[in-house]
Short mmCIF file of C-alpha atoms in Angstrom, two decimals:
data_model
loop_
_atom_site.label_atom_id
_atom_site.label_comp_id
_atom_site.label_asym_id
_atom_site.label_seq_id
_atom_site.Cartn_x
_atom_site.Cartn_y
_atom_site.Cartn_z
CA MET P 20 18.30 5.47 64.55
CA SER P 21 19.07 5.01 60.87
CA TRP P 22 16.65 6.18 58.22
CA ILE P 23 15.97 2.53 57.37
CA ALA P 24 14.68 1.79 60.87
CA TRP P 25 12.51 4.90 60.84
CA LEU P 26 10.90 3.83 57.59
CA VAL P 27 9.93 0.48 59.07
CA LEU P 28 9.08 1.84 62.52
CA SER P 29 6.29 3.96 61.06
CA LEU P 30 4.39 0.74 60.33
CA VAL P 31 4.23 -0.14 63.99
CA LEU P 32 2.22 2.95 64.79
CA THR P 33 -0.77 1.98 62.59
CA ALA P 34 -2.84 -1.14 62.47
CA GLY P 35 -3.05 -1.74 58.74
CA ASN P 36 -6.44 -2.27 57.10
CA ALA P 37 -8.12 -3.47 60.28
CA SER P 38 -11.89 -3.89 60.54
CA ALA P 39 -14.03 -3.68 63.64
CA ALA P 40 -13.89 -7.46 63.90
CA ASP P 41 -10.09 -7.50 63.92
CA THR P 42 -8.94 -7.79 67.50
CA VAL P 43 -5.84 -9.03 69.29
CA ARG P 44 -6.24 -11.14 72.42
CA PRO P 45 -4.44 -9.89 75.54
CA ALA P 46 -2.05 -12.86 75.43
CA VAL P 47 -0.81 -11.59 72.08
CA GLY P 48 -1.42 -7.87 72.48
CA LYS P 49 0.36 -7.27 75.78
CA PRO P 50 3.78 -8.60 74.67
CA LEU P 51 3.39 -6.74 71.37
CA GLN P 52 2.77 -3.51 73.28
CA SER P 53 5.95 -4.14 75.25
CA ALA P 54 7.83 -4.82 72.01
CA GLN P 55 6.51 -1.62 70.46
CA LYS P 56 7.81 0.44 73.40
CA LEU P 57 11.21 -1.19 73.08
CA ILE P 58 11.31 -0.51 69.34
CA GLN P 59 10.40 3.13 69.93
CA ALA P 60 13.28 3.23 72.41
CA ARG P 61 15.52 1.76 69.68
CA LYS P 62 16.02 -1.41 71.66
CA PHE P 63 15.44 -3.71 68.72
CA LYS P 64 17.12 -6.85 70.00
CA GLU P 65 15.35 -6.58 73.35
CA ALA P 66 12.04 -6.30 71.50
CA LEU P 67 12.52 -9.78 70.03
CA GLY P 68 11.86 -11.38 73.43
CA PRO P 69 8.25 -10.23 73.89
CA ILE P 70 7.61 -10.81 70.19
CA ALA P 71 8.70 -14.42 70.60
CA GLU P 72 6.33 -14.67 73.57
CA ALA P 73 3.47 -13.44 71.38
CA GLU P 74 4.39 -15.93 68.66
CA LYS P 75 3.99 -18.84 71.07
CA VAL P 76 0.32 -18.14 71.68
CA GLY P 77 -1.67 -20.86 69.99
CA ASP P 78 -4.66 -20.69 67.63
CA GLN P 79 -3.77 -17.24 66.34
CA THR P 80 -6.13 -15.48 63.99
CA GLU P 81 -4.95 -14.20 60.62
CA TYR P 82 -4.95 -10.67 62.03
CA GLU P 83 -2.87 -11.68 65.04
CA ARG P 84 -0.31 -13.36 62.78
CA PHE P 85 -0.21 -10.20 60.70
CA MET P 86 0.46 -7.99 63.72
CA VAL P 87 3.12 -10.32 65.11
CA GLY P 88 4.84 -10.59 61.74
CA ARG P 89 4.85 -6.85 61.28
CA MET P 90 6.36 -6.22 64.69
CA LYS P 91 8.90 -8.99 64.21
CA GLY P 92 10.02 -7.66 60.84
CA THR P 93 10.45 -4.20 62.32
CA ALA P 94 12.55 -5.45 65.22
CA LEU P 95 14.73 -7.69 63.04
CA ALA P 96 15.33 -4.90 60.52
CA GLY P 97 16.36 -2.54 63.31
CA ALA P 98 18.63 -5.21 64.78
CA GLY P 99 20.40 -5.64 61.47
CA ASP P 100 18.97 -9.06 60.56
CA ALA P 101 17.90 -8.27 57.00
CA ASP P 102 17.17 -11.88 56.04
CA GLY P 103 15.02 -12.48 59.10
CA ALA P 104 13.14 -9.23 58.52
CA ALA P 105 12.58 -10.15 54.88
CA THR P 106 11.06 -13.48 55.87
CA ALA P 107 8.72 -11.77 58.31
CA PHE P 108 7.75 -8.99 55.94
CA ASP P 109 7.14 -11.37 53.03
CA LYS P 110 4.27 -12.83 55.08
CA VAL P 111 3.06 -9.35 56.02
CA LEU P 112 3.02 -8.24 52.38
CA ALA P 113 1.22 -11.42 51.35
CA SER P 114 -1.59 -10.65 53.81
CA LYS P 115 -2.85 -7.79 51.60
CA ARG P 116 -3.69 -5.83 54.76
CA LEU P 117 -1.24 -2.99 54.12
CA SER P 118 -2.18 0.13 52.20
CA ARG P 119 -0.13 1.03 49.15
CA ASP P 120 1.92 3.57 51.10
CA GLU P 121 2.54 1.09 53.91
CA ARG P 122 3.64 -1.57 51.44
CA LEU P 123 6.07 0.88 49.88
CA ARG P 124 7.50 1.77 53.28
CA VAL P 125 8.11 -1.89 54.03
CA ILE P 126 9.87 -2.36 50.71
CA GLU P 127 11.91 0.83 51.25
CA GLY P 128 13.00 -0.45 54.62
CA MET P 129 14.00 -3.85 53.29
CA ALA P 130 15.95 -2.43 50.36
CA GLY P 131 17.80 -0.17 52.78
CA ALA P 132 18.38 -2.98 55.29
CA TYR P 133 19.94 -5.20 52.64
CA PHE P 134 22.03 -2.30 51.37
CA ARG P 135 23.35 -1.75 54.87
CA ALA P 136 24.08 -5.48 55.06
CA ARG P 137 25.92 -5.28 51.70
CA ASN P 138 23.69 -7.97 50.21
CA TYR P 139 23.49 -6.29 46.82
CA PRO P 140 21.55 -8.96 44.89
CA LYS P 141 18.78 -8.62 47.50
CA VAL P 142 18.91 -4.84 47.18
CA VAL P 143 18.30 -5.21 43.44
CA GLN P 144 15.38 -7.57 44.12
CA TRP P 145 13.64 -5.24 46.58
CA VAL P 146 14.22 -2.06 44.57
CA ARG P 147 12.79 -3.78 41.50
CA SER P 148 9.73 -4.65 43.61
CA TYR P 149 9.57 -1.02 44.74
CA GLU P 150 9.55 0.15 41.12
CA GLN P 151 6.83 -2.34 40.21
CA GLN P 152 4.70 -1.08 43.12
CA GLY P 153 5.00 2.47 41.78
CA GLY P 154 7.53 3.83 44.27
CA THR P 155 9.10 7.16 43.34
CA GLN P 156 11.52 8.13 46.14
CA ASN P 157 14.93 8.99 44.67
CA ALA P 158 16.78 7.71 47.73
CA VAL P 159 15.32 4.25 47.17
CA LEU P 160 15.53 4.13 43.38
CA ASP P 161 19.16 5.22 43.50
CA LEU P 162 20.00 2.13 45.55
CA LEU P 163 19.69 0.03 42.37
CA PRO P 164 22.63 1.54 40.44
CA GLN P 165 24.60 1.85 43.67
CA ALA P 166 24.08 -1.85 44.38
CA HIS P 167 25.24 -2.83 40.89
CA TYR P 168 28.26 -0.56 41.22
CA LEU P 169 29.32 -1.88 44.61
CA ALA P 170 28.81 -5.43 43.38
CA GLY P 171 31.29 -4.71 40.58
CA ASP P 172 28.79 -4.79 37.70
CA HIS P 173 29.62 -1.36 36.36
CA ALA P 174 27.82 -1.84 33.04
CA LYS P 175 24.52 -2.53 34.81
CA ALA P 176 25.19 0.34 37.20
CA ALA P 177 25.66 2.69 34.25
CA GLN P 178 22.53 1.40 32.55
CA ALA P 179 20.43 1.78 35.69
CA MET P 180 21.70 5.26 36.53
CA ALA P 181 21.40 6.43 32.92
CA ALA P 182 17.73 5.45 33.06
CA ARG P 183 17.34 7.34 36.35
CA VAL P 184 18.95 10.48 34.95
CA ALA P 185 16.91 10.29 31.72
CA ALA P 186 13.68 10.01 33.71
CA ILE P 187 14.58 13.01 35.85
CA GLU P 188 15.48 15.14 32.83
CA LYS P 189 12.32 14.05 31.00
CA ALA P 190 10.34 15.36 33.95
CA HIS P 191 12.27 18.67 33.62
CA GLY P 192 14.16 18.01 36.84
CA THR P 193 17.84 18.35 37.65
CA PRO P 194 19.84 15.18 38.36
CA ALA P 195 21.74 15.26 41.64
CA GLU P 196 25.48 15.69 41.43
CA SER P 197 25.94 12.33 43.16
CA GLN P 198 23.80 10.64 40.49
CA LEU P 199 25.88 12.08 37.66
CA GLU P 200 29.11 11.23 39.46
CA LEU P 201 28.02 7.60 39.84
CA LEU P 202 26.98 7.50 36.19
CA ALA P 203 30.36 8.87 35.09
CA ALA P 204 32.30 6.49 37.34
CA SER P 205 30.27 3.49 36.14
CA LEU P 206 30.80 4.35 32.49
CA GLN P 207 34.51 4.89 33.02
CA LYS P 208 34.97 1.59 34.86
CA SER P 209 32.93 -0.28 32.27
CA GLY P 210 35.19 1.06 29.50
CA ASP P 211 32.57 3.23 27.80
CA MET P 212 34.73 6.31 27.36
CA ALA P 213 32.35 7.99 24.92
CA GLY P 214 29.57 7.64 27.48
CA TYR P 215 31.91 8.84 30.20
CA ALA P 216 32.62 12.00 28.23
CA ARG P 217 28.90 12.66 27.84
CA ALA P 218 28.40 12.15 31.59
CA LEU P 219 31.12 14.72 32.25
CA GLU P 220 29.28 17.10 29.93
CA SER P 221 26.17 16.68 32.08
CA LEU P 222 28.24 17.39 35.17
CA VAL P 223 29.58 20.65 33.78
CA ARG P 224 26.11 21.60 32.58
CA PHE P 225 24.55 21.29 36.02
CA TYR P 226 27.57 21.55 38.36
CA PRO P 227 30.25 23.57 36.53
CA THR P 228 33.26 23.25 38.80
CA ASP P 229 36.82 23.89 37.63
CA ALA P 230 37.68 20.23 38.17
CA TYR P 231 34.84 18.97 36.00
CA TRP P 232 35.57 21.49 33.27
CA SER P 233 39.28 20.70 33.21
CA ASP P 234 38.54 16.98 32.98
CA VAL P 235 35.98 17.20 30.20
CA ILE P 236 38.01 19.65 28.09
CA THR P 237 41.20 17.62 28.45
CA ARG P 238 39.45 14.36 27.61
CA THR P 239 37.70 15.91 24.62
CA ALA P 240 40.98 17.23 23.26
CA ARG P 241 42.69 13.87 23.71
CA ARG P 242 39.91 11.77 22.23
CA PRO P 243 41.13 9.59 19.32
CA GLY P 244 40.20 11.14 16.01
CA VAL P 245 40.21 14.77 17.15
CA SER P 246 41.90 16.94 14.51
CA ARG P 247 45.15 18.63 15.44
CA ASN P 248 43.66 21.74 13.85
CA LEU P 249 41.54 22.05 16.99
CA GLU P 250 44.34 22.06 19.59
CA LEU P 251 43.90 25.78 20.20
CA ASP P 252 40.15 25.32 20.68
CA ALA P 253 40.74 23.40 23.90
CA TYR P 254 42.60 26.39 25.36
CA ARG P 255 39.86 28.74 24.18
CA LEU P 256 37.34 26.71 26.16
CA MET P 257 39.67 26.62 29.16
CA HIS P 258 39.88 30.40 29.02
CA ALA P 259 36.11 30.77 28.68
CA THR P 260 35.48 28.48 31.67
CA GLY P 261 38.10 30.05 33.91
CA THR P 262 40.28 26.94 33.96
CA LEU P 263 43.22 28.43 32.08
CA LYS P 264 45.44 28.98 35.13
CA GLN P 265 48.82 27.33 34.77
CA VAL P 266 51.96 28.88 33.27
CA ARG P 267 52.31 26.04 30.78
CA ASP P 268 48.71 26.48 29.62
CA TYR P 269 49.16 30.18 28.87
CA VAL P 270 52.45 29.49 27.07
CA GLU P 271 50.89 26.72 24.97
CA ALA P 272 47.82 28.81 24.16
CA ALA P 273 49.95 31.74 23.02
CA GLN P 274 52.23 29.56 20.91
CA LEU P 275 49.32 27.77 19.24
CA ALA P 276 47.68 31.10 18.46
CA LEU P 277 50.90 32.29 16.83
CA GLN P 278 51.09 29.11 14.77
CA ALA P 279 47.48 29.64 13.67
CA GLY P 280 48.36 33.10 12.37
CA LEU P 281 46.49 34.83 15.20
CA PRO P 282 49.08 36.93 17.03
CA GLY P 283 46.32 39.19 18.34
CA GLU P 284 44.85 36.23 20.22
CA ALA P 285 48.32 35.22 21.40
CA LYS P 286 48.82 38.73 22.79
CA ARG P 287 45.59 38.44 24.76
CA TYR P 288 46.85 35.34 26.53
CA VAL P 289 50.26 36.81 27.28
CA ASP P 290 48.86 40.13 28.51
CA GLU P 291 46.39 38.35 30.77
CA ALA P 292 49.08 36.07 32.17
CA TYR P 293 51.12 39.12 33.17
CA ASP P 294 48.06 40.94 34.54
CA LYS P 295 47.27 37.94 36.77
CA LYS P 296 50.94 37.61 37.86
CA ILE P 297 51.05 34.14 36.30
CA PHE P 298 53.92 35.35 34.12
CA GLY P 299 56.73 37.45 35.52
CA SER P 300 57.32 35.57 38.74
CA GLY P 301 59.25 32.46 39.60
CA GLU P 302 62.71 31.34 38.55
CA ALA P 303 64.83 33.69 36.46
CA ALA P 304 65.12 31.27 33.54
CA GLN P 305 61.34 30.93 33.39
CA THR P 306 60.62 34.64 33.58
CA GLU P 307 63.21 35.26 30.85
CA ARG P 308 61.45 32.81 28.53
CA GLN P 309 58.16 34.50 29.27
CA ALA P 310 59.66 37.91 28.52
CA ARG P 311 61.02 36.64 25.20
CA LEU P 312 57.62 35.22 24.33
CA ARG P 313 56.02 38.57 25.15
CA THR P 314 58.46 40.48 22.97
CA MET P 315 57.93 38.10 20.06
CA VAL P 316 54.14 38.16 20.40
CA GLU P 317 53.96 41.95 20.61
CA LYS P 318 56.19 42.44 17.56
CA THR P 319 54.36 39.81 15.51
CA ALA P 320 50.98 41.24 16.46
CA ALA P 321 52.05 44.81 15.61
CA ASP P 322 53.44 43.78 12.23
CA HIS P 323 50.43 41.61 11.43
CA ARG P 324 47.96 44.32 12.44
CA LYS P 325 49.58 46.75 10.01
CA ALA P 326 49.72 44.25 7.16
CA ILE P 327 46.39 42.46 7.47
CA SER P 328 44.26 45.02 5.66
CA GLY P 329 46.46 44.59 2.59
CA THR P 330 45.39 40.97 2.30
CA ASP P 331 41.62 41.61 2.31
CA ALA P 332 41.30 41.77 -1.44
CA ASP P 333 43.29 38.58 -1.98
CA ALA P 334 41.17 36.78 0.62
CA ALA P 335 37.98 37.87 -1.11
CA LYS P 336 39.25 36.71 -4.54
CA ALA P 337 40.45 33.30 -3.34
CA ALA P 338 38.65 30.27 -4.71
CA SER P 339 38.13 28.97 -1.19
CA GLY P 340 36.55 30.75 1.73
CA ASP P 341 39.34 29.68 4.08
CA PRO P 342 41.40 32.91 3.76
CA LEU P 343 38.29 34.95 4.61
CA VAL P 344 37.60 32.86 7.71
CA LYS P 345 41.21 33.09 8.88
CA ALA P 346 41.52 36.83 8.27
CA GLY P 347 38.09 37.46 9.75
CA LEU P 348 38.95 35.72 13.00
CA ALA P 349 42.15 37.76 13.18
CA TYR P 350 40.14 40.97 12.90
CA VAL P 351 37.86 39.78 15.70
CA THR P 352 40.84 39.15 17.99
CA TYR P 353 42.05 42.66 17.25
CA GLY P 354 38.69 44.03 18.40
CA ASP P 355 37.10 44.66 15.00
CA ALA P 356 34.29 42.16 15.40
CA PRO P 357 31.78 43.55 12.84
CA LYS P 358 34.26 43.37 9.99
CA GLY P 359 35.81 40.11 11.09
CA ILE P 360 32.52 38.26 11.60
CA ALA P 361 31.17 39.44 8.26
CA MET P 362 34.29 38.05 6.56
CA MET P 363 34.02 34.75 8.37
CA GLU P 364 30.34 34.35 7.48
CA GLN P 365 31.14 35.13 3.87
CA GLY P 366 33.95 32.59 3.88
CA VAL P 367 31.75 29.82 5.30
CA ARG P 368 29.07 30.52 2.68
CA LYS P 369 31.70 30.46 -0.04
CA GLY P 370 32.92 27.03 0.96
CA VAL P 371 35.84 25.90 3.11
CA LYS P 372 37.98 22.79 3.47
CA PHE P 373 36.70 21.93 6.94
CA PRO P 374 33.20 23.41 7.26
CA ASP P 375 32.51 22.26 10.81
CA GLN P 376 35.85 23.53 12.09
CA SER P 377 35.16 26.90 10.48
CA ARG P 378 31.70 27.02 12.05
CA LEU P 379 33.29 26.21 15.42
CA HIS P 380 35.66 29.15 14.98
CA LEU P 381 32.70 31.32 14.03
CA VAL P 382 31.11 30.31 17.35
CA TYR P 383 34.27 31.54 19.08
CA ALA P 384 34.15 34.80 17.14
CA TYR P 385 30.54 35.40 18.16
CA TYR P 386 31.50 34.65 21.77
CA LEU P 387 34.32 37.21 21.69
CA ALA P 388 31.93 39.74 20.19
CA GLY P 389 29.34 39.09 22.90
CA GLU P 390 26.77 37.73 20.43
CA MET P 391 25.80 34.74 22.54
CA ALA P 392 22.49 33.91 20.86
CA ARG P 393 24.13 33.65 17.43
CA ALA P 394 26.97 31.63 18.95
CA ARG P 395 24.50 29.12 20.43
CA THR P 396 22.68 28.78 17.13
CA VAL P 397 25.80 28.05 15.10
CA ALA P 398 27.19 25.74 17.80
CA GLY P 399 24.08 23.61 17.36
CA GLU P 400 24.84 23.26 13.64
CA VAL P 401 28.38 21.90 14.03
CA GLN P 402 28.63 18.21 13.15
CA GLY P 403 31.31 15.75 12.09
CA SER P 404 33.57 13.30 13.90
CA ASP P 405 36.83 15.28 13.93
CA GLY P 406 36.17 16.82 17.35
CA ALA P 407 34.50 20.02 16.18
CA ALA P 408 31.05 18.80 17.24
CA ASP P 409 32.41 17.76 20.65
CA PHE P 410 33.87 21.19 21.27
CA ALA P 411 30.69 22.82 19.96
CA ARG P 412 28.61 20.90 22.53
CA LEU P 413 30.87 22.27 25.26
CA TRP P 414 30.48 25.77 23.89
CA ARG P 415 26.70 25.39 24.04
CA ILE P 416 27.04 24.62 27.75
CA VAL P 417 29.26 27.68 28.24
CA LEU P 418 26.76 29.80 26.34
CA ASP P 419 23.70 28.42 28.13
CA PRO P 420 21.82 31.44 29.48
CA ARG P 421 20.89 29.52 32.67
#
């Protein structure tokens, strides 16, 4: 039996708010007992026969009508007749004989029955009633956004599920993966791409799979308005989340690091690609290109490592703090984190052209140095609309101690 039928069936086993004066005459009670046995045996359609026999008994009391209606609604719901069950249960609910929990079980059953029947407007109606009655079961409340989604109203589905997720988080709970997936899908289909990106961020926060991380990083990098200065930052996040796996990604990361004047970082990517056998295998032409890239990166890094200390004084004297930030990050990638981070912090205090981008790169430096608490703090300070704040939010998820 489906969970919907079980919800409604539980009502058959109690007599509601009956008093000592509430009795059922044998002419009504005997066919109802037969119907109850058939319902318990999951023979819902067969149960309608004895129920109809009970209905024909004349001069029924209010309590007898209540018991017949309750049994009839149960049988119709189990037989898949949602409209018929709703008609019967409307009368049962109007009788005021059900306890609060019993009323909620009826409403749960009807919402589920209409969902199974794909009558989504009715699902919305019954779930709204469930909310008004104080119902709290996630399985029932989630039917509302699902009904909107399946009816094609993705904006309402997103609104309803966003409210569900917000309520769960407010109560310090964890939204289910299915809830966040529906929220993301609804936002995407409704054209709210900014909201979709935020939903993906929630997915990677609570359910950090490679697929979710790849999607959210790629979409963040491609968002209109993201500065080209931050292209390398996408690959840094991919590396930090374990989603830097393809040959082309390692090649692009290394080349962008070279262009940024960070051959030490480029060497890290190339060395790792060879260590993981991502480079060095495959077609001859491809492995030759990878070997040339390795040679160039190693030579550039060696030359730069020897020359960098000679630029420290010039960086310190510069009117802007940008040279200090750039040189400092280079030192960090070479393994000299204390010196490099001190230079970067000094540069940010001095003033830079793109403060939020520099703070984002300071977050990365702290991460490389293993200073996660400081990285989280600075990540929370990154603002702006050029993409730096978006990447910083993702870093905060990466750095979350949970």
